[in-house]
């Protein structure tokens, strides 16, 4: 939901009539459009289903599995899904009311802050997990000596602190404002000024808006995407060079998490990029907004389900318990050279292996 109401802000600042086709000004609940009703219902259903699924994952990772570096990574990754989903019930009501904010300034700031917190934490964790996998394959001996749960906890604390720092500006920028027909909106006041009509303040808001967008796009999308792709290429090269055989399940789980994140968040960044250009058609903004809301809701509950199905046939999933599937998905598994994959005469694997 973070910056979802940005288009309302642009309507106030620009005064153009084309945005009113996107943001409804009616106060009557009977004027709820079929599209708004359908999207709001989908958001609420996704929230309920996603909360149930992610709660199950957190319970298994936190209570039923041995605490390892791998389970610690994914416990906090799932936790970020829950954190960032806190906005969904408010988003559903906001859409039903014709994009009118009724929850006050405190919730306006808090919800957007937690949405940003979930975004940055998720992408930073995915980058850290990918780096961890690469180092484990590239430097297995070093990783075995230094890859500990206590150090992983410190890294996770650093990730949360970095995300808190990057999300803090929304506690200052976000505010509520009464606009046309007494409608309340929750918008970003980038200039931190109550003078909305001053051309100098409007120009300042536009410059800061562009800066915030670029920082968010670079740090929460483009740079992590390039880094993760580099780690994957490095993993593939090292596995081929060292002729490593491995359990493919954890690698596929990570690949599913990374792919779903970037596919789901691309429309989000495209939508906010369109808000930077006044000449962008309102129909395009409406389409991008609906697409990114729906895809983000899918990301909340579909991505954890992928952890169960990726690398498994449907028949295997039906015959295996959820707990067993989760343990198989998140457990640390071994990577061994292809020449050493055979077991010895007593049925024990060879010892020159490293955990993945």
CSV table of C-alpha atoms in Angstrom, one decimal, residues 33-334:
chain,number,residue,atom,x,y,z
A,33,UNK,CA,-17.9,0.3,-8.7
A,34,UNK,CA,-17.9,-3.4,-9.7
A,35,UNK,CA,-14.2,-3.2,-10.3
A,36,UNK,CA,-13.5,-1.7,-6.8
A,37,UNK,CA,-15.8,-4.3,-5.2
A,38,UNK,CA,-14.1,-7.2,-7.0
A,39,UNK,CA,-10.6,-6.0,-6.2
A,40,UNK,CA,-11.5,-5.4,-2.5
A,41,UNK,CA,-12.9,-8.8,-2.1
A,42,UNK,CA,-9.9,-10.4,-3.7
A,43,UNK,CA,-7.6,-8.4,-1.3
A,44,UNK,CA,-9.5,-9.6,1.7
A,45,UNK,CA,-9.6,-13.2,0.6
A,46,UNK,CA,-5.9,-13.1,-0.2
A,47,UNK,CA,-5.2,-11.7,3.3
A,48,UNK,CA,-7.1,-14.4,5.1
A,49,UNK,CA,-5.7,-17.2,3.0
A,50,UNK,CA,-2.2,-15.8,3.1
A,51,UNK,CA,-2.3,-15.2,6.9
A,52,UNK,CA,-3.3,-18.9,7.4
A,53,UNK,CA,-0.6,-20.2,5.1
A,54,UNK,CA,2.2,-18.0,6.3
A,55,UNK,CA,1.2,-18.6,10.0
A,56,UNK,CA,1.6,-22.4,9.3
A,57,UNK,CA,5.0,-21.8,7.8
A,58,UNK,CA,6.2,-19.7,10.7
A,59,UNK,CA,5.0,-22.3,13.2
A,60,UNK,CA,6.8,-25.1,11.3
A,61,UNK,CA,10.0,-23.1,10.9
A,62,UNK,CA,10.0,-21.7,14.4
A,63,UNK,CA,8.7,-24.7,16.4
A,64,UNK,CA,9.0,-27.9,14.4
A,65,UNK,CA,12.4,-27.7,12.7
A,66,UNK,CA,15.9,-27.5,14.0
A,67,UNK,CA,17.2,-24.0,14.1
A,68,UNK,CA,19.8,-23.7,11.3
A,69,UNK,CA,21.1,-20.9,9.1
A,70,UNK,CA,18.7,-21.9,6.3
A,71,UNK,CA,15.6,-22.1,8.5
A,72,UNK,CA,16.5,-18.8,10.1
A,73,UNK,CA,16.8,-17.1,6.7
A,74,UNK,CA,13.4,-18.3,5.6
A,75,UNK,CA,11.7,-17.7,8.9
A,76,UNK,CA,12.4,-14.0,8.7
A,77,UNK,CA,11.6,-14.0,4.9
A,78,UNK,CA,8.1,-15.4,5.7
A,79,UNK,CA,7.9,-12.9,8.6
A,80,UNK,CA,8.4,-10.0,6.2
A,81,UNK,CA,5.4,-11.3,4.1
A,82,UNK,CA,3.3,-11.1,7.2
A,83,UNK,CA,4.7,-7.7,8.1
A,84,UNK,CA,4.1,-6.2,4.7
A,85,UNK,CA,0.6,-7.7,4.5
A,86,UNK,CA,-0.7,-5.7,7.4
A,87,UNK,CA,-1.9,-3.1,5.0
A,88,UNK,CA,-4.3,-5.4,3.1
A,89,UNK,CA,-7.5,-5.0,5.2
A,90,UNK,CA,-7.1,-1.2,5.2
A,91,UNK,CA,-6.4,-1.3,1.5
A,92,UNK,CA,-9.7,-3.2,0.9
A,93,UNK,CA,-11.7,-0.6,2.8
A,94,UNK,CA,-9.8,2.2,1.1
A,95,UNK,CA,-10.8,0.8,-2.3
A,96,UNK,CA,-14.4,0.2,-1.3
A,97,UNK,CA,-14.8,3.8,-0.2
A,98,UNK,CA,-13.7,5.2,-3.5
A,99,UNK,CA,-10.1,5.8,-2.4
A,100,UNK,CA,-11.1,7.9,0.6
A,101,UNK,CA,-9.0,7.5,3.8
A,102,UNK,CA,-10.9,7.1,7.0
A,103,UNK,CA,-8.3,5.7,9.4
A,104,UNK,CA,-6.5,8.8,10.6
A,105,UNK,CA,-3.0,10.2,10.3
A,106,UNK,CA,-1.4,7.6,12.7
A,107,UNK,CA,-2.5,4.6,10.6
A,108,UNK,CA,-1.7,6.6,7.4
A,109,UNK,CA,1.9,6.8,8.5
A,110,UNK,CA,2.2,3.4,10.1
A,111,UNK,CA,0.7,1.3,7.3
A,112,UNK,CA,2.9,2.9,4.7
A,113,UNK,CA,5.9,2.5,6.9
A,114,UNK,CA,5.3,-1.2,7.4
A,115,UNK,CA,4.7,-1.7,3.7
A,116,UNK,CA,8.0,-0.1,2.9
A,117,UNK,CA,9.7,-2.1,5.7
A,118,UNK,CA,8.4,-5.4,4.2
A,119,UNK,CA,9.6,-4.4,0.7
A,120,UNK,CA,13.1,-3.6,1.7
A,121,UNK,CA,13.5,-6.4,4.2
A,122,UNK,CA,12.3,-9.0,1.7
A,123,UNK,CA,14.7,-7.9,-1.1
A,124,UNK,CA,17.7,-7.6,1.3
A,125,UNK,CA,17.0,-11.1,2.7
A,126,UNK,CA,16.7,-12.6,-0.8
A,127,UNK,CA,20.1,-11.0,-1.7
A,128,UNK,CA,21.7,-12.3,1.5
A,129,UNK,CA,20.4,-15.8,1.0
A,130,UNK,CA,21.6,-15.8,-2.6
A,131,UNK,CA,25.1,-14.6,-1.4
A,132,UNK,CA,25.1,-17.3,1.3
A,133,UNK,CA,24.4,-20.0,-1.3
A,134,UNK,CA,27.1,-18.7,-3.6
A,135,UNK,CA,29.7,-18.6,-0.8
A,136,UNK,CA,28.7,-22.1,0.3
A,137,UNK,CA,29.5,-23.4,-3.2
A,138,UNK,CA,32.5,-21.2,-4.0
A,139,UNK,CA,34.2,-21.4,-0.5
A,140,UNK,CA,32.7,-24.5,1.2
A,141,UNK,CA,35.4,-24.9,3.8
A,142,UNK,CA,35.3,-21.2,4.8
A,143,UNK,CA,31.5,-21.4,5.0
A,144,UNK,CA,31.5,-24.5,7.2
A,145,UNK,CA,33.8,-22.7,9.6
A,146,UNK,CA,32.0,-19.3,9.6
A,147,UNK,CA,28.4,-20.0,8.7
A,148,UNK,CA,26.8,-20.1,12.2
A,149,UNK,CA,23.4,-19.4,13.5
A,150,UNK,CA,24.7,-16.6,15.8
A,151,UNK,CA,26.3,-14.8,12.9
A,152,UNK,CA,23.2,-15.3,10.8
A,153,UNK,CA,21.2,-13.6,13.5
A,154,UNK,CA,23.5,-10.6,13.5
A,155,UNK,CA,23.2,-10.3,9.7
A,156,UNK,CA,19.4,-10.5,10.1
A,157,UNK,CA,19.4,-7.7,12.7
A,158,UNK,CA,21.5,-5.6,10.3
A,159,UNK,CA,18.9,-6.2,7.5
A,160,UNK,CA,16.0,-5.1,9.7
A,161,UNK,CA,17.9,-2.0,10.9
A,162,UNK,CA,18.8,-1.1,7.3
A,163,UNK,CA,15.1,-1.6,6.3
A,164,UNK,CA,14.0,0.5,9.2
A,165,UNK,CA,16.3,3.3,8.1
A,166,UNK,CA,15.2,3.2,4.5
A,167,UNK,CA,11.5,3.2,5.5
A,168,UNK,CA,11.7,5.9,8.2
A,169,UNK,CA,11.2,8.8,5.7
A,170,UNK,CA,7.6,7.7,5.3
A,171,UNK,CA,6.9,8.5,8.9
A,172,UNK,CA,7.7,12.1,8.1
A,173,UNK,CA,6.4,12.4,4.6
A,174,UNK,CA,3.1,10.7,5.0
A,175,UNK,CA,0.1,12.7,6.1
A,176,UNK,CA,-3.7,13.1,5.6
A,177,UNK,CA,-5.3,16.0,3.8
A,178,UNK,CA,-8.8,17.1,3.0
A,179,UNK,CA,-9.3,17.7,-0.7
A,180,UNK,CA,-12.3,18.2,-3.0
A,181,UNK,CA,-15.8,17.5,-1.6
A,182,UNK,CA,-14.4,17.0,1.9
A,183,UNK,CA,-12.7,13.8,0.8
A,184,UNK,CA,-9.7,12.7,3.1
A,185,UNK,CA,-6.7,11.3,1.4
A,186,UNK,CA,-3.4,9.8,2.7
A,187,UNK,CA,-0.6,11.3,0.7
A,188,UNK,CA,3.1,12.0,0.7
A,189,UNK,CA,4.0,15.6,1.5
A,190,UNK,CA,7.6,15.5,0.2
A,191,UNK,CA,8.2,19.2,0.9
A,192,UNK,CA,7.0,18.9,4.5
A,193,UNK,CA,5.1,22.1,3.9
A,194,UNK,CA,1.4,22.9,4.4
A,195,UNK,CA,1.5,25.3,1.5
A,196,UNK,CA,0.3,23.0,-1.3
A,197,UNK,CA,-0.3,25.8,-3.8
A,198,UNK,CA,3.1,27.4,-3.8
A,199,UNK,CA,4.8,26.7,-7.2
A,200,UNK,CA,8.2,26.5,-5.4
A,201,UNK,CA,6.9,23.9,-3.0
A,202,UNK,CA,5.4,22.0,-5.8
A,203,UNK,CA,8.7,21.9,-7.7
A,204,UNK,CA,10.5,20.8,-4.5
A,205,UNK,CA,7.9,18.0,-4.0
A,206,UNK,CA,8.5,16.8,-7.6
A,207,UNK,CA,12.3,16.7,-7.1
A,208,UNK,CA,12.1,14.8,-3.8
A,209,UNK,CA,9.5,12.5,-5.2
A,210,UNK,CA,11.8,11.6,-8.1
A,211,UNK,CA,14.7,11.1,-5.7
A,212,UNK,CA,12.7,8.8,-3.4
A,213,UNK,CA,11.4,6.8,-6.4
A,214,UNK,CA,15.0,6.3,-7.8
A,215,UNK,CA,16.3,5.3,-4.4
A,216,UNK,CA,13.5,2.8,-3.9
A,217,UNK,CA,13.8,1.4,-7.5
A,218,UNK,CA,17.6,1.0,-7.3
A,219,UNK,CA,17.9,-0.3,-3.7
A,220,UNK,CA,14.7,-2.4,-3.7
A,221,UNK,CA,14.7,-3.8,-7.3
A,222,UNK,CA,17.4,-3.1,-9.8
A,223,UNK,CA,20.7,-3.5,-7.8
A,224,UNK,CA,19.4,-6.6,-5.8
A,225,UNK,CA,18.2,-8.1,-9.1
A,226,UNK,CA,21.6,-7.7,-10.8
A,227,UNK,CA,23.4,-9.0,-7.7
A,228,UNK,CA,21.2,-12.1,-7.3
A,229,UNK,CA,21.5,-12.9,-11.0
A,230,UNK,CA,25.3,-12.6,-10.6
A,231,UNK,CA,25.2,-15.0,-7.7
A,232,UNK,CA,23.2,-17.5,-9.6
A,233,UNK,CA,25.5,-17.3,-12.6
A,234,UNK,CA,28.4,-17.8,-10.2
A,235,UNK,CA,26.7,-20.8,-8.6
A,236,UNK,CA,26.0,-22.4,-11.9
A,237,UNK,CA,29.6,-21.9,-13.0
A,238,UNK,CA,31.1,-23.3,-9.8
A,239,UNK,CA,28.7,-26.3,-9.8
A,240,UNK,CA,29.7,-27.1,-13.4
A,241,UNK,CA,33.4,-26.6,-12.7
A,242,UNK,CA,33.5,-28.6,-9.5
A,243,UNK,CA,31.1,-31.2,-10.9
A,244,UNK,CA,28.8,-30.9,-7.9
A,245,UNK,CA,25.8,-33.0,-7.3
A,246,UNK,CA,23.2,-31.6,-5.0
A,247,UNK,CA,19.7,-31.8,-3.7
A,248,UNK,CA,17.9,-29.5,-6.1
A,249,UNK,CA,15.0,-28.7,-3.8
A,250,UNK,CA,16.5,-25.9,-1.7
A,251,UNK,CA,18.0,-24.2,-4.8
A,252,UNK,CA,14.6,-24.3,-6.5
A,253,UNK,CA,12.9,-22.9,-3.4
A,254,UNK,CA,15.2,-20.0,-3.4
A,255,UNK,CA,14.8,-19.5,-7.2
A,256,UNK,CA,11.0,-19.5,-6.7
A,257,UNK,CA,11.2,-16.9,-4.0
A,258,UNK,CA,13.5,-14.7,-6.1
A,259,UNK,CA,11.4,-15.0,-9.3
A,260,UNK,CA,8.1,-14.4,-7.5
A,261,UNK,CA,9.4,-11.3,-5.8
A,262,UNK,CA,10.8,-9.6,-8.9
A,263,UNK,CA,7.8,-10.6,-11.1
A,264,UNK,CA,5.3,-9.4,-8.5
A,265,UNK,CA,7.0,-6.1,-7.7
A,266,UNK,CA,7.8,-5.0,-11.3
A,267,UNK,CA,4.2,-3.7,-11.9
A,268,UNK,CA,4.5,-1.8,-8.6
A,269,UNK,CA,7.6,0.1,-9.8
A,270,UNK,CA,6.1,0.7,-13.3
A,271,UNK,CA,3.0,2.1,-11.7
A,272,UNK,CA,5.0,4.6,-9.5
A,273,UNK,CA,7.1,5.5,-12.5
A,274,UNK,CA,3.9,6.5,-14.4
A,275,UNK,CA,3.0,8.9,-11.5
A,276,UNK,CA,6.2,10.9,-12.3
A,277,UNK,CA,4.8,11.8,-15.7
A,278,UNK,CA,1.7,14.1,-15.8
A,279,UNK,CA,1.1,13.2,-19.5
A,280,UNK,CA,0.7,9.5,-18.6
A,281,UNK,CA,-2.9,8.4,-19.5
A,282,UNK,CA,-5.1,7.8,-16.5
A,283,UNK,CA,-6.3,4.6,-18.0
A,284,UNK,CA,-2.7,3.3,-18.0
A,285,UNK,CA,-2.3,4.2,-14.3
A,286,UNK,CA,-5.5,2.5,-13.5
A,287,UNK,CA,-4.5,-0.7,-15.3
A,288,UNK,CA,-1.0,-0.7,-13.7
A,289,UNK,CA,-2.6,-0.1,-10.2
A,290,UNK,CA,-5.1,-2.9,-10.5
A,291,UNK,CA,-2.4,-5.3,-11.9
A,292,UNK,CA,0.1,-4.5,-9.1
A,293,UNK,CA,-2.5,-4.8,-6.3
A,294,UNK,CA,-3.6,-8.2,-7.6
A,295,UNK,CA,-0.1,-9.5,-8.2
A,296,UNK,CA,1.1,-8.4,-4.8
A,297,UNK,CA,-1.8,-10.2,-3.2
A,298,UNK,CA,-0.9,-13.3,-5.1
A,299,UNK,CA,2.7,-12.9,-4.0
A,300,UNK,CA,1.6,-12.9,-0.3
A,301,UNK,CA,0.1,-16.4,-0.3
A,302,UNK,CA,1.1,-18.1,-3.6
A,303,UNK,CA,4.9,-17.8,-3.0
A,304,UNK,CA,4.9,-19.9,0.2
A,305,UNK,CA,2.8,-22.5,-1.6
A,306,UNK,CA,5.4,-22.7,-4.3
A,307,UNK,CA,7.9,-23.8,-1.6
A,308,UNK,CA,5.9,-27.0,-1.3
A,309,UNK,CA,5.3,-27.7,-5.0
A,310,UNK,CA,8.5,-26.6,-6.6
A,311,UNK,CA,10.6,-29.6,-7.6
A,312,UNK,CA,7.7,-32.0,-6.6
A,313,UNK,CA,5.0,-33.7,-8.7
A,314,UNK,CA,1.4,-33.2,-7.6
A,315,UNK,CA,1.2,-36.9,-6.7
A,316,UNK,CA,4.2,-36.6,-4.3
A,317,UNK,CA,2.7,-33.5,-2.7
A,318,UNK,CA,-0.6,-35.3,-2.1
A,319,UNK,CA,1.2,-38.3,-0.5
A,320,UNK,CA,3.4,-36.3,1.7
A,321,UNK,CA,2.5,-34.3,4.8
A,322,UNK,CA,2.9,-30.6,4.8
A,323,UNK,CA,5.5,-30.8,7.6
A,324,UNK,CA,7.6,-33.3,5.6
A,325,UNK,CA,7.5,-31.1,2.6
A,326,UNK,CA,8.5,-28.0,4.5
A,327,UNK,CA,11.4,-29.8,6.1
A,328,UNK,CA,12.5,-31.0,2.7
A,329,UNK,CA,12.2,-27.4,1.4
A,330,UNK,CA,14.1,-25.6,4.1
A,331,UNK,CA,16.6,-28.1,5.5
A,332,UNK,CA,20.3,-27.7,5.0
A,333,UNK,CA,21.3,-30.3,2.4
A,334,UNK,CA,24.7,-31.4,1.2
